[in-house]
mmCIF file of C-alpha atoms and ligand atoms in Angstrom:
data_model
loop_
_atom_site.group_PDB
_atom_site.id
_atom_site.type_symbol
_atom_site.label_atom_id
_atom_site.label_comp_id
_atom_site.label_asym_id
_atom_site.label_seq_id
_atom_site.Cartn_x
_atom_site.Cartn_y
_atom_site.Cartn_z
ATOM 1 C CA MET T 1 -191.614 -47.617 128.337
ATOM 2 C CA SER T 2 -189.639 -47.824 125.140
ATOM 3 C CA VAL T 3 -186.479 -46.118 123.826
ATOM 4 C CA ALA T 4 -188.633 -44.262 121.288
ATOM 5 C CA ALA T 5 -191.025 -43.010 123.940
ATOM 6 C CA ARG T 6 -188.130 -41.695 126.110
ATOM 7 C CA LEU T 7 -186.748 -39.853 123.103
ATOM 8 C CA GLU T 8 -190.250 -38.510 122.480
ATOM 9 C CA GLU T 9 -190.317 -36.930 126.044
ATOM 10 C CA ILE T 10 -187.374 -34.629 125.061
ATOM 11 C CA ALA T 11 -188.264 -34.065 121.458
ATOM 12 C CA GLY T 12 -189.501 -30.572 122.170
ATOM 13 C CA LEU T 13 -186.408 -29.508 124.180
ATOM 14 C CA GLY T 14 -184.009 -27.108 122.418
ATOM 15 C CA ARG T 15 -185.715 -27.511 118.924
ATOM 16 C CA ASP T 16 -185.378 -24.622 116.602
ATOM 17 C CA PRO T 17 -188.660 -24.392 114.713
ATOM 18 C CA SER T 18 -187.082 -22.660 111.703
ATOM 19 C CA SER T 19 -184.514 -25.400 111.053
ATOM 20 C CA GLY T 20 -186.162 -28.377 112.719
ATOM 21 C CA GLY T 21 -182.790 -29.080 114.260
ATOM 22 C CA TYR T 22 -181.726 -29.023 117.940
ATOM 23 C CA ARG T 23 -179.639 -26.339 119.587
ATOM 24 C CA ARG T 24 -178.737 -27.934 122.917
ATOM 25 C CA LEU T 25 -175.515 -26.294 123.511
ATOM 26 C CA ALA T 26 -173.710 -26.769 126.812
ATOM 27 C CA TRP T 27 -174.970 -24.969 129.834
ATOM 28 C CA THR T 28 -177.746 -23.156 127.938
ATOM 29 C CA ASP T 29 -181.444 -23.376 128.976
ATOM 30 C CA PRO T 30 -182.156 -26.503 126.793
ATOM 31 C CA ASP T 31 -179.099 -28.302 128.264
ATOM 32 C CA LEU T 32 -180.360 -27.407 131.804
ATOM 33 C CA ALA T 33 -183.821 -28.758 130.907
ATOM 34 C CA LEU T 34 -182.293 -31.986 129.620
ATOM 35 C CA ARG T 35 -180.395 -32.338 132.909
ATOM 36 C CA GLU T 36 -183.635 -32.124 134.686
ATOM 37 C CA TRP T 37 -185.163 -34.753 132.410
ATOM 38 C CA PHE T 38 -182.154 -36.971 133.132
ATOM 39 C CA ALA T 39 -182.656 -36.642 136.936
ATOM 40 C CA GLY T 40 -186.374 -37.339 136.466
ATOM 41 C CA GLU T 41 -185.759 -40.621 134.479
ATOM 42 C CA ALA T 42 -183.259 -41.746 137.058
ATOM 43 C CA ALA T 43 -185.536 -41.091 139.917
ATOM 44 C CA SER T 44 -188.409 -42.941 138.254
ATOM 45 C CA LEU T 45 -186.124 -46.026 138.151
ATOM 46 C CA GLY T 46 -185.009 -45.637 141.636
ATOM 47 C CA LEU T 47 -181.415 -44.469 140.673
ATOM 48 C CA ASP T 48 -179.384 -42.032 142.786
ATOM 49 C CA VAL T 49 -178.199 -38.968 140.839
ATOM 50 C CA GLU T 50 -174.950 -37.246 141.302
ATOM 51 C CA THR T 51 -173.377 -34.397 139.242
ATOM 52 C CA ASP T 52 -169.559 -34.629 139.425
ATOM 53 C CA ARG T 53 -167.063 -31.624 139.719
ATOM 54 C CA ASN T 54 -167.078 -31.285 135.777
ATOM 55 C CA GLY T 55 -170.855 -31.288 135.479
ATOM 56 C CA ASN T 56 -171.063 -34.904 134.152
ATOM 57 C CA MET T 57 -174.115 -36.703 135.613
ATOM 58 C CA TRP T 58 -174.239 -40.169 136.994
ATOM 59 C CA ALA T 59 -177.392 -42.137 137.852
ATOM 60 C CA TRP T 60 -176.399 -45.014 140.123
ATOM 61 C CA TRP T 61 -177.959 -48.465 140.701
ATOM 62 C CA GLY T 62 -175.856 -49.625 143.521
ATOM 63 C CA ASP T 63 -172.927 -48.163 145.594
ATOM 64 C CA ALA T 64 -171.017 -45.534 143.537
ATOM 65 C CA ALA T 65 -168.025 -46.072 145.821
ATOM 66 C CA THR T 66 -167.561 -49.799 144.960
ATOM 67 C CA ASP T 67 -164.766 -50.697 142.377
ATOM 68 C CA GLY T 68 -165.594 -52.353 139.058
ATOM 69 C CA ALA T 69 -168.638 -50.445 138.145
ATOM 70 C CA VAL T 70 -170.356 -50.909 134.812
ATOM 71 C CA ILE T 71 -171.097 -47.619 133.193
ATOM 72 C CA THR T 72 -173.372 -46.939 130.210
ATOM 73 C CA GLY T 73 -174.695 -43.601 128.788
ATOM 74 C CA SER T 74 -173.716 -40.992 126.378
ATOM 75 C CA HIS T 75 -174.463 -37.176 126.090
ATOM 76 C CA LEU T 76 -177.425 -34.876 125.702
ATOM 77 C CA ASP T 77 -175.904 -31.783 124.151
ATOM 78 C CA SER T 78 -176.046 -31.199 120.414
ATOM 79 C CA VAL T 79 -174.307 -29.509 117.573
ATOM 80 C CA PRO T 80 -176.061 -26.433 116.317
ATOM 81 C CA ASP T 81 -179.056 -27.753 114.370
ATOM 82 C CA GLY T 82 -178.301 -31.395 115.201
ATOM 83 C CA GLY T 83 -180.653 -34.361 115.514
ATOM 84 C CA ASN T 84 -182.511 -35.929 118.560
ATOM 85 C CA PHE T 85 -180.358 -39.128 118.365
ATOM 86 C CA ASP T 86 -176.583 -38.121 118.587
ATOM 87 C CA GLY T 87 -176.121 -38.597 122.230
ATOM 88 C CA PRO T 88 -179.804 -38.872 123.570
ATOM 89 C CA LEU T 89 -180.259 -42.217 121.878
ATOM 90 C CA GLY T 90 -177.386 -43.626 124.195
ATOM 91 C CA VAL T 91 -178.957 -41.975 127.289
ATOM 92 C CA ALA T 92 -182.453 -43.135 126.553
ATOM 93 C CA SER T 93 -181.377 -46.611 125.626
ATOM 94 C CA ALA T 94 -179.485 -46.796 128.897
ATOM 95 C CA PHE T 95 -182.519 -45.959 131.032
ATOM 96 C CA GLU T 96 -184.568 -48.392 128.961
ATOM 97 C CA ALA T 97 -181.985 -51.129 129.519
ATOM 98 C CA VAL T 98 -182.019 -50.427 133.244
ATOM 99 C CA GLU T 99 -185.841 -50.721 133.210
ATOM 100 C CA GLU T 100 -185.507 -53.961 131.197
ATOM 101 C CA LEU T 101 -182.896 -55.399 133.681
ATOM 102 C CA GLN T 102 -185.169 -54.553 136.640
ATOM 103 C CA ARG T 103 -188.104 -56.176 134.840
ATOM 104 C CA ARG T 104 -186.018 -59.267 134.275
ATOM 105 C CA GLY T 105 -185.156 -59.276 137.949
ATOM 106 C CA VAL T 106 -181.421 -59.077 137.357
ATOM 107 C CA GLN T 107 -179.502 -58.991 140.623
ATOM 108 C CA PRO T 108 -176.375 -56.779 139.911
ATOM 109 C CA GLY T 109 -173.144 -58.115 141.294
ATOM 110 C CA ARG T 110 -171.548 -54.784 140.839
ATOM 111 C CA PRO T 111 -172.792 -51.182 140.611
ATOM 112 C CA LEU T 112 -174.106 -49.789 137.411
ATOM 113 C CA ALA T 113 -174.460 -46.087 136.409
ATOM 114 C CA VAL T 114 -176.094 -44.284 133.557
ATOM 115 C CA ALA T 115 -173.769 -41.445 132.680
ATOM 116 C CA CYS T 116 -174.511 -38.111 130.860
ATOM 117 C CA PHE T 117 -171.117 -36.357 129.777
ATOM 118 C CA THR T 118 -171.019 -32.662 129.593
ATOM 119 C CA ASP T 119 -170.492 -30.820 126.170
ATOM 120 C CA GLU T 120 -169.428 -33.846 124.118
ATOM 121 C CA GLU T 121 -169.940 -31.846 120.804
ATOM 122 C CA GLY T 122 -167.928 -28.835 121.624
ATOM 123 C CA GLY T 123 -170.736 -26.960 119.752
ATOM 124 C CA ARG T 124 -170.455 -23.931 122.055
ATOM 125 C CA PHE T 125 -166.860 -23.606 123.148
ATOM 126 C CA GLY T 126 -165.118 -25.420 120.278
ATOM 127 C CA VAL T 127 -163.400 -28.272 122.143
ATOM 128 C CA ALA T 128 -165.292 -31.573 122.066
ATOM 129 C CA CYS T 129 -165.784 -34.009 124.952
ATOM 130 C CA ILE T 130 -165.029 -31.229 127.489
ATOM 131 C CA GLY T 131 -166.677 -33.236 130.374
ATOM 132 C CA SER T 132 -164.895 -36.489 129.850
ATOM 133 C CA ARG T 133 -161.569 -34.876 128.972
ATOM 134 C CA LEU T 134 -161.655 -32.831 132.191
ATOM 135 C CA SER T 135 -162.315 -35.920 134.166
ATOM 136 C CA SER T 136 -159.563 -37.882 132.476
ATOM 137 C CA GLY T 137 -157.068 -35.029 132.794
ATOM 138 C CA ALA T 138 -156.705 -34.673 129.032
ATOM 139 C CA LEU T 139 -158.039 -31.136 129.297
ATOM 140 C CA ALA T 140 -156.621 -28.738 131.826
ATOM 141 C CA PRO T 141 -159.230 -26.718 133.813
ATOM 142 C CA ASP T 142 -157.469 -23.497 133.064
ATOM 143 C CA ARG T 143 -157.642 -24.024 129.419
ATOM 144 C CA ALA T 144 -161.259 -25.036 129.567
ATOM 145 C CA LEU T 145 -162.240 -22.023 131.664
ATOM 146 C CA ALA T 146 -160.721 -19.584 129.176
ATOM 147 C CA LEU T 147 -162.545 -21.028 126.138
ATOM 148 C CA ARG T 148 -165.155 -18.473 124.608
ATOM 149 C CA ASP T 149 -168.408 -19.058 122.836
ATOM 150 C CA ALA T 150 -169.475 -17.042 119.680
ATOM 151 C CA ASP T 151 -170.799 -14.244 122.015
ATOM 152 C CA GLY T 152 -167.463 -14.053 123.854
ATOM 153 C CA VAL T 153 -168.847 -15.764 127.012
ATOM 154 C CA THR T 154 -166.128 -17.730 128.746
ATOM 155 C CA PHE T 155 -166.666 -21.266 129.853
ATOM 156 C CA ALA T 156 -166.187 -20.072 133.363
ATOM 157 C CA GLU T 157 -168.868 -17.453 133.005
ATOM 158 C CA ALA T 158 -171.316 -19.981 131.532
ATOM 159 C CA LEU T 159 -170.720 -22.283 134.390
ATOM 160 C CA SER T 160 -171.331 -19.498 136.889
ATOM 161 C CA ARG T 161 -174.566 -18.482 135.092
ATOM 162 C CA ALA T 162 -175.656 -22.052 135.256
ATOM 163 C CA GLY T 163 -175.129 -21.909 139.078
ATOM 164 C CA ARG T 164 -171.884 -23.906 139.160
ATOM 165 C CA ASP T 165 -168.552 -23.102 140.644
ATOM 166 C CA PRO T 166 -165.983 -22.846 137.924
ATOM 167 C CA ARG T 167 -163.256 -23.566 140.524
ATOM 168 C CA SER T 168 -164.539 -27.150 140.978
ATOM 169 C CA LEU T 169 -163.234 -28.370 137.551
ATOM 170 C CA GLY T 170 -160.512 -31.036 137.494
ATOM 171 C CA ALA T 171 -159.390 -34.581 136.885
ATOM 172 C CA GLU T 172 -161.152 -37.473 138.654
ATOM 173 C CA PRO T 173 -158.657 -40.387 138.741
ATOM 174 C CA ASP T 174 -160.351 -42.087 141.584
ATOM 175 C CA ARG T 175 -163.789 -42.025 140.046
ATOM 176 C CA LEU T 176 -162.471 -43.286 136.699
ATOM 177 C CA SER T 177 -160.388 -46.017 138.347
ATOM 178 C CA ARG T 178 -163.617 -47.492 139.754
ATOM 179 C CA ILE T 179 -164.989 -48.048 136.269
ATOM 180 C CA GLY T 180 -164.723 -51.669 135.301
ATOM 181 C CA ALA T 181 -166.251 -51.320 131.895
ATOM 182 C CA PHE T 182 -167.904 -48.401 129.992
ATOM 183 C CA VAL T 183 -170.401 -49.262 127.132
ATOM 184 C CA GLU T 184 -171.635 -46.375 125.052
ATOM 185 C CA LEU T 185 -174.567 -46.862 122.656
ATOM 186 C CA HIS T 186 -174.760 -44.380 119.872
ATOM 187 C CA VAL T 187 -176.657 -43.746 116.632
ATOM 188 C CA GLU T 188 -174.415 -44.614 113.708
ATOM 189 C CA GLN T 189 -173.511 -41.474 111.794
ATOM 190 C CA GLY T 190 -172.731 -42.787 108.521
ATOM 191 C CA ARG T 191 -173.941 -45.561 106.152
ATOM 192 C CA GLY T 192 -171.926 -48.482 107.644
ATOM 193 C CA LEU T 193 -175.024 -50.416 108.952
ATOM 194 C CA ILE T 194 -177.218 -49.530 105.900
ATOM 195 C CA ASP T 195 -174.565 -51.091 103.676
ATOM 196 C CA LEU T 196 -174.254 -54.208 105.992
ATOM 197 C CA ASP T 197 -178.126 -54.469 106.383
ATOM 198 C CA ARG T 198 -177.890 -54.809 110.210
ATOM 199 C CA ALA T 199 -179.459 -52.945 113.141
ATOM 200 C CA VAL T 200 -176.641 -53.042 115.638
ATOM 201 C CA ALA T 201 -172.872 -53.009 115.351
ATOM 202 C CA VAL T 202 -169.960 -53.185 117.905
ATOM 203 C CA GLY T 203 -167.435 -50.372 117.654
ATOM 204 C CA THR T 204 -163.705 -51.026 117.121
ATOM 205 C CA ALA T 205 -161.938 -47.696 116.949
ATOM 206 C CA ILE T 206 -162.255 -43.875 116.374
ATOM 207 C CA TYR T 207 -160.141 -42.373 113.544
ATOM 208 C CA PRO T 208 -157.541 -39.807 114.518
ATOM 209 C CA HIS T 209 -159.074 -36.364 114.218
ATOM 210 C CA GLY T 210 -158.747 -32.714 115.003
ATOM 211 C CA ARG T 211 -159.857 -29.082 114.621
ATOM 212 C CA TRP T 212 -157.624 -26.283 113.312
ATOM 213 C CA ARG T 213 -158.418 -22.586 113.245
ATOM 214 C CA VAL T 214 -156.995 -20.918 110.193
ATOM 215 C CA ASP T 215 -156.653 -17.135 110.354
ATOM 216 C CA PHE T 216 -156.135 -15.152 107.097
ATOM 217 C CA SER T 217 -155.342 -11.451 107.143
ATOM 218 C CA GLY T 218 -155.057 -9.078 104.209
ATOM 219 C CA GLN T 219 -155.717 -5.425 103.371
ATOM 220 C CA PRO T 220 -159.210 -4.196 103.900
ATOM 221 C CA ASN T 221 -160.180 -1.877 101.020
ATOM 222 C CA HIS T 222 -162.933 -0.549 98.701
ATOM 223 C CA ALA T 223 -164.887 -3.042 96.652
ATOM 224 C CA GLY T 224 -165.326 -0.673 93.689
ATOM 225 C CA THR T 225 -162.102 1.352 93.562
ATOM 226 C CA THR T 226 -159.411 -1.283 94.325
ATOM 227 C CA ARG T 227 -157.985 -2.722 91.131
ATOM 228 C CA MET T 228 -158.037 -6.601 91.104
ATOM 229 C CA ALA T 229 -154.259 -6.713 90.729
ATOM 230 C CA ASP T 230 -153.827 -4.511 93.782
ATOM 231 C CA ARG T 231 -155.867 -6.484 96.231
ATOM 232 C CA ARG T 232 -154.797 -8.568 99.185
ATOM 233 C CA ASP T 233 -158.057 -10.394 99.905
ATOM 234 C CA PRO T 234 -158.049 -12.987 102.633
ATOM 235 C CA MET T 235 -161.438 -14.371 101.421
ATOM 236 C CA VAL T 236 -159.630 -15.767 98.326
ATOM 237 C CA ALA T 237 -157.186 -17.640 100.470
ATOM 238 C CA PHE T 238 -160.040 -18.927 102.584
ATOM 239 C CA ALA T 239 -161.719 -20.091 99.391
ATOM 240 C CA ARG T 240 -158.504 -21.994 98.487
ATOM 241 C CA LEU T 241 -158.521 -23.610 101.825
ATOM 242 C CA VAL T 242 -162.093 -24.924 101.290
ATOM 243 C CA LEU T 243 -161.363 -26.149 97.755
ATOM 244 C CA ALA T 244 -158.109 -27.839 98.854
ATOM 245 C CA ALA T 245 -159.909 -29.544 101.793
ATOM 246 C CA GLN T 246 -162.435 -30.870 99.439
ATOM 247 C CA ALA T 247 -160.017 -32.065 96.726
ATOM 248 C CA GLN T 248 -157.244 -33.470 99.082
ATOM 249 C CA ALA T 249 -159.710 -35.483 101.222
ATOM 250 C CA ASP T 250 -161.494 -36.687 98.272
ATOM 251 C CA ALA T 251 -158.292 -38.005 96.636
ATOM 252 C CA LEU T 252 -157.376 -39.889 99.840
ATOM 253 C CA ASP T 253 -160.893 -41.104 101.001
ATOM 254 C CA THR T 254 -160.872 -44.784 99.718
ATOM 255 C CA PRO T 255 -162.850 -47.841 100.889
ATOM 256 C CA THR T 256 -159.659 -49.009 102.594
ATOM 257 C CA ARG T 257 -158.209 -45.723 103.966
ATOM 258 C CA ALA T 258 -160.662 -43.083 105.055
ATOM 259 C CA ALA T 259 -159.752 -39.383 104.849
ATOM 260 C CA ARG T 260 -162.161 -36.499 105.534
ATOM 261 C CA ALA T 261 -161.816 -32.781 105.635
ATOM 262 C CA THR T 262 -164.525 -30.096 106.316
ATOM 263 C CA VAL T 263 -164.754 -26.338 106.769
ATOM 264 C CA GLY T 264 -167.979 -25.990 108.510
ATOM 265 C CA LYS T 265 -167.492 -22.717 110.252
ATOM 266 C CA VAL T 266 -166.287 -19.272 109.023
ATOM 267 C CA ALA T 267 -165.991 -15.686 110.401
ATOM 268 C CA CYS T 268 -165.231 -12.684 108.331
ATOM 269 C CA THR T 269 -164.523 -9.042 109.373
ATOM 270 C CA PRO T 270 -165.836 -6.562 108.813
ATOM 271 C CA ASN T 271 -168.281 -8.696 106.824
ATOM 272 C CA ALA T 272 -169.466 -5.937 104.567
ATOM 273 C CA VAL T 273 -170.690 -6.546 101.057
ATOM 274 C CA ASN T 274 -168.851 -3.551 99.571
ATOM 275 C CA ALA T 275 -165.448 -4.064 101.256
ATOM 276 C CA VAL T 276 -162.528 -6.371 100.669
ATOM 277 C CA PRO T 277 -162.418 -8.135 104.099
ATOM 278 C CA ALA T 278 -159.556 -7.499 106.643
ATOM 279 C CA HIS T 279 -159.664 -11.005 108.212
ATOM 280 C CA VAL T 280 -161.219 -14.324 107.540
ATOM 281 C CA THR T 281 -160.994 -17.277 109.951
ATOM 282 C CA GLY T 282 -162.035 -20.741 108.817
ATOM 283 C CA TRP T 283 -162.239 -23.765 111.037
ATOM 284 C CA LEU T 284 -160.864 -26.986 109.463
ATOM 285 C CA ASP T 285 -162.043 -30.395 110.770
ATOM 286 C CA ALA T 286 -159.795 -33.186 109.413
ATOM 287 C CA ARG T 287 -159.944 -36.914 110.092
ATOM 288 C CA ALA T 288 -158.212 -39.916 108.632
ATOM 289 C CA GLU T 289 -157.850 -43.497 109.319
ATOM 290 C CA ASP T 290 -154.132 -43.202 110.249
ATOM 291 C CA GLU T 291 -151.976 -40.375 111.731
ATOM 292 C CA GLY T 292 -149.733 -40.187 108.659
ATOM 293 C CA THR T 293 -152.590 -39.533 106.229
ATOM 294 C CA LEU T 294 -154.052 -36.963 108.680
ATOM 295 C CA ASP T 295 -150.747 -35.091 108.832
ATOM 296 C CA ALA T 296 -150.377 -35.190 105.056
ATOM 297 C CA LEU T 297 -153.898 -33.960 104.740
ATOM 298 C CA LEU T 298 -153.392 -31.048 106.989
ATOM 299 C CA GLU T 299 -149.989 -29.997 105.496
ATOM 300 C CA THR T 300 -151.301 -29.986 101.826
ATOM 301 C CA ILE T 301 -154.524 -28.305 102.602
ATOM 302 C CA THR T 302 -153.024 -25.360 104.650
ATOM 303 C CA GLY T 303 -150.186 -25.200 102.109
ATOM 304 C CA GLU T 304 -152.576 -24.834 99.156
ATOM 305 C CA ALA T 305 -154.353 -21.895 100.887
ATOM 306 C CA ALA T 306 -151.281 -19.725 101.029
ATOM 307 C CA ILE T 307 -151.184 -16.855 98.544
ATOM 308 C CA PRO T 308 -148.856 -13.756 98.233
ATOM 309 C CA GLY T 309 -149.907 -10.840 100.378
ATOM 310 C CA ILE T 310 -152.030 -12.779 102.864
ATOM 311 C CA SER T 311 -150.752 -13.838 106.212
ATOM 312 C CA VAL T 312 -151.991 -17.443 107.314
ATOM 313 C CA THR T 313 -151.765 -18.702 110.795
ATOM 314 C CA VAL T 314 -152.796 -22.239 111.577
ATOM 315 C CA THR T 315 -153.771 -22.900 115.249
ATOM 316 C CA GLU T 316 -154.371 -26.500 116.453
ATOM 317 C CA GLU T 317 -157.494 -26.282 118.674
ATOM 318 C CA SER T 318 -157.581 -29.913 119.425
ATOM 319 C CA ARG T 319 -156.147 -33.151 118.108
ATOM 320 C CA THR T 320 -157.185 -36.622 119.169
ATOM 321 C CA PRO T 321 -155.014 -39.625 118.308
ATOM 322 C CA ALA T 322 -156.598 -42.981 117.103
ATOM 323 C CA GLN T 323 -158.710 -44.409 119.859
ATOM 324 C CA HIS T 324 -159.145 -48.157 120.050
ATOM 325 C CA PHE T 325 -161.786 -49.687 122.077
ATOM 326 C CA ASP T 326 -160.922 -52.522 124.530
ATOM 327 C CA VAL T 327 -160.477 -55.684 122.405
ATOM 328 C CA THR T 328 -161.286 -58.093 125.057
ATOM 329 C CA LEU T 329 -164.393 -56.301 126.194
ATOM 330 C CA SER T 330 -165.529 -55.539 122.514
ATOM 331 C CA GLN T 331 -165.023 -59.196 121.477
ATOM 332 C CA HIS T 332 -166.950 -60.330 124.551
ATOM 333 C CA ILE T 333 -169.834 -58.044 123.563
ATOM 334 C CA ALA T 334 -169.743 -59.131 119.941
ATOM 335 C CA GLY T 335 -170.022 -62.750 121.282
ATOM 336 C CA LEU T 336 -173.175 -61.788 123.085
ATOM 337 C CA LEU T 337 -174.789 -60.190 119.963
ATOM 338 C CA PRO T 338 -174.637 -62.913 117.129
ATOM 339 C CA GLY T 339 -174.333 -61.359 113.725
ATOM 340 C CA ALA T 340 -173.397 -57.841 114.947
ATOM 341 C CA PRO T 341 -170.720 -56.497 112.657
ATOM 342 C CA LEU T 342 -167.585 -54.586 113.884
ATOM 343 C CA LEU T 343 -167.308 -50.993 112.742
ATOM 344 C CA ALA T 344 -164.712 -48.266 113.000
ATOM 345 C CA THR T 345 -165.936 -44.682 113.009
ATOM 346 C CA GLY T 346 -164.755 -41.149 112.042
ATOM 347 C CA ALA T 347 -166.947 -39.609 114.793
ATOM 348 C CA GLY T 348 -165.540 -38.671 118.137
ATOM 349 C CA HIS T 349 -167.094 -40.017 121.322
ATOM 350 C CA ASP T 350 -166.654 -39.830 125.100
ATOM 351 C CA ALA T 351 -165.946 -43.670 124.987
ATOM 352 C CA GLY T 352 -162.831 -42.770 122.928
ATOM 353 C CA VAL T 353 -161.709 -40.321 125.606
ATOM 354 C CA LEU T 354 -162.138 -42.934 128.379
ATOM 355 C CA ALA T 355 -160.466 -45.651 126.225
ATOM 356 C CA GLU T 356 -157.511 -43.224 125.743
ATOM 357 C CA ALA T 357 -157.395 -42.923 129.537
ATOM 358 C CA GLY T 358 -156.957 -46.678 129.878
ATOM 359 C CA ILE T 359 -160.598 -47.446 130.885
ATOM 360 C CA PRO T 360 -161.938 -50.531 129.210
ATOM 361 C CA ALA T 361 -164.562 -49.038 126.896
ATOM 362 C CA ALA T 362 -166.761 -50.349 124.122
ATOM 363 C CA MET T 363 -169.440 -49.006 121.833
ATOM 364 C CA LEU T 364 -172.651 -50.106 120.133
ATOM 365 C CA PHE T 365 -173.977 -48.394 117.039
ATOM 366 C CA VAL T 366 -177.625 -48.437 115.971
ATOM 367 C CA ARG T 367 -178.461 -48.087 112.208
ATOM 368 C CA ASN T 368 -179.266 -44.623 110.840
ATOM 369 C CA PRO T 369 -181.457 -45.168 107.841
ATOM 370 C CA THR T 370 -180.644 -41.696 106.409
ATOM 371 C CA GLY T 371 -176.902 -42.150 106.863
ATOM 372 C CA ILE T 372 -177.022 -38.402 107.847
ATOM 373 C CA SER T 373 -175.882 -36.962 111.215
ATOM 374 C CA HIS T 374 -175.186 -33.563 112.813
ATOM 375 C CA SER T 375 -178.361 -32.571 110.942
ATOM 376 C CA PRO T 376 -182.133 -32.604 111.513
ATOM 377 C CA GLU T 377 -182.294 -35.502 109.084
ATOM 378 C CA GLU T 378 -180.415 -37.716 111.437
ATOM 379 C CA LEU T 379 -182.673 -40.826 112.206
ATOM 380 C CA ALA T 380 -183.064 -44.138 113.909
ATOM 381 C CA GLU T 381 -186.199 -46.221 113.255
ATOM 382 C CA ASP T 382 -188.166 -47.127 116.363
ATOM 383 C CA ALA T 383 -187.583 -50.845 115.732
ATOM 384 C CA ASP T 384 -183.840 -50.331 115.521
ATOM 385 C CA CYS T 385 -183.868 -48.213 118.696
ATOM 386 C CA GLU T 386 -185.623 -50.996 120.523
ATOM 387 C CA ALA T 387 -183.219 -53.565 119.043
ATOM 388 C CA GLY T 388 -180.296 -51.376 120.373
ATOM 389 C CA GLY T 389 -181.940 -51.076 123.795
ATOM 390 C CA ARG T 390 -182.384 -54.826 124.072
ATOM 391 C CA ALA T 391 -178.813 -55.490 122.869
ATOM 392 C CA LEU T 392 -177.570 -52.992 125.581
ATOM 393 C CA ALA T 393 -179.711 -54.743 128.240
ATOM 394 C CA ASP T 394 -178.264 -58.076 127.200
ATOM 395 C CA VAL T 395 -174.702 -56.808 127.441
ATOM 396 C CA LEU T 396 -175.244 -55.067 130.803
ATOM 397 C CA ALA T 397 -177.098 -58.186 132.249
ATOM 398 C CA ASP T 398 -173.974 -60.154 131.356
ATOM 399 C CA LEU T 399 -171.454 -57.672 132.699
ATOM 400 C CA LEU T 400 -173.411 -57.116 135.947
ATOM 401 C CA THR T 401 -173.721 -60.689 136.731
ATOM 402 C CA ALA T 402 -170.389 -62.081 135.452
ATOM 403 C CA GLU T 403 -168.039 -63.418 138.084
ATOM 404 C CA ARG T 404 -165.278 -61.148 136.578
ATOM 405 C CA LEU T 405 -165.361 -58.428 134.017
ATOM 406 C CA PRO T 406 -163.674 -59.190 130.659
ATOM 407 C CA ARG T 407 -160.030 -58.126 130.892
HETATM 408 C C1 GLV I 501 -168.758 -35.558 117.380
HETATM 409 O O1 GLV I 501 -169.766 -35.974 117.066
HETATM 410 C C2 GLV I 501 -167.728 -35.377 116.373
HETATM 411 O O2 GLV I 501 -167.255 -36.327 115.804
HETATM 412 O O3 GLV I 501 -167.499 -34.245 115.913
HETATM 413 MN MN1 MN I 502 -172.396 -38.066 119.934
HETATM 414 MN MN1 MN I 503 -171.962 -35.600 117.394
#
């Protein structure tokens, strides 16, 4: 097969015809269909599939109970109206690499699994990397179970509806301690590889990042009779938040010190055209190359949103420190891929969560010619997908047959 052909198999799953984007939110029907596809791909390669207590899937080549396993893979869920590459490219490339290793007659000296982590995007319940964070212990089951989606459905209810037992959630220290190396291939989500004119890069780190909910409350009132001077309009404060996010991050985002801030989600009540709103909630996503810049960014943005008469509450929904991939493993991988540049990223990944938990983790990025991601315009050319699949196969062949894993 080919990586592109595998992606084509799922190209119809969860696609919204009106936007052309994918709505593969965790534990919805498209997610369940993708899980079936994962099981089918695994079966066709003779891999044994297991779903762990947190809903992450593992397709094993070799004995899952043996220490020092090499794990590859990514996720299959998407943001609302995302592309077909963010996540699936890593899973499809992993299956393609396994097929390539089998074709080459590689005899693995240790087990290998293709992993698919649950709800990496946090597109439904607001917290990213739920599956890997539950397994590493970074997210407590009680907190996860109480999360709600936009329709008020809790994570616990969503699990039950999908036929899973919500009480099964929990950390998996034994499983994670058996991982000798995790290598996640992912579509690049910016312009790094376009600028460098290369197809594949090795990841170095993920910038510190987080999500904050900012609640504004004012005085709901009539749009026609309330004098402008008498208004307490939370929408105005919200607008200041958006403008401050743009201006502050823009001022700090330089080629040597990245800073990003986005307000991509908003809710307004009562949401009526002829009423000054009662409440507005905006979600701020902020990221920066270092913790100090992120702190400064957050403080200035939320400070600038404050106006008299409007109450402002800032709630941290998640915050992830800088995550550094394993230097020895990453340098070893770079040595196997001559000419592959090293890239840090502002996007979050399960590989970062595992790295934070002390697991040797590394990433490969595949060029995205549009430089656009979390959008239907996200892309990877067929030739680059195959280059990525071959690079992953070369890396896995080395790790599976090395006397000892790089430490
Ligand atoms: C995940 O892709 C994220 O960085 O939000
Ligand atoms: Mn992703
Ligand atoms: Mn993503």
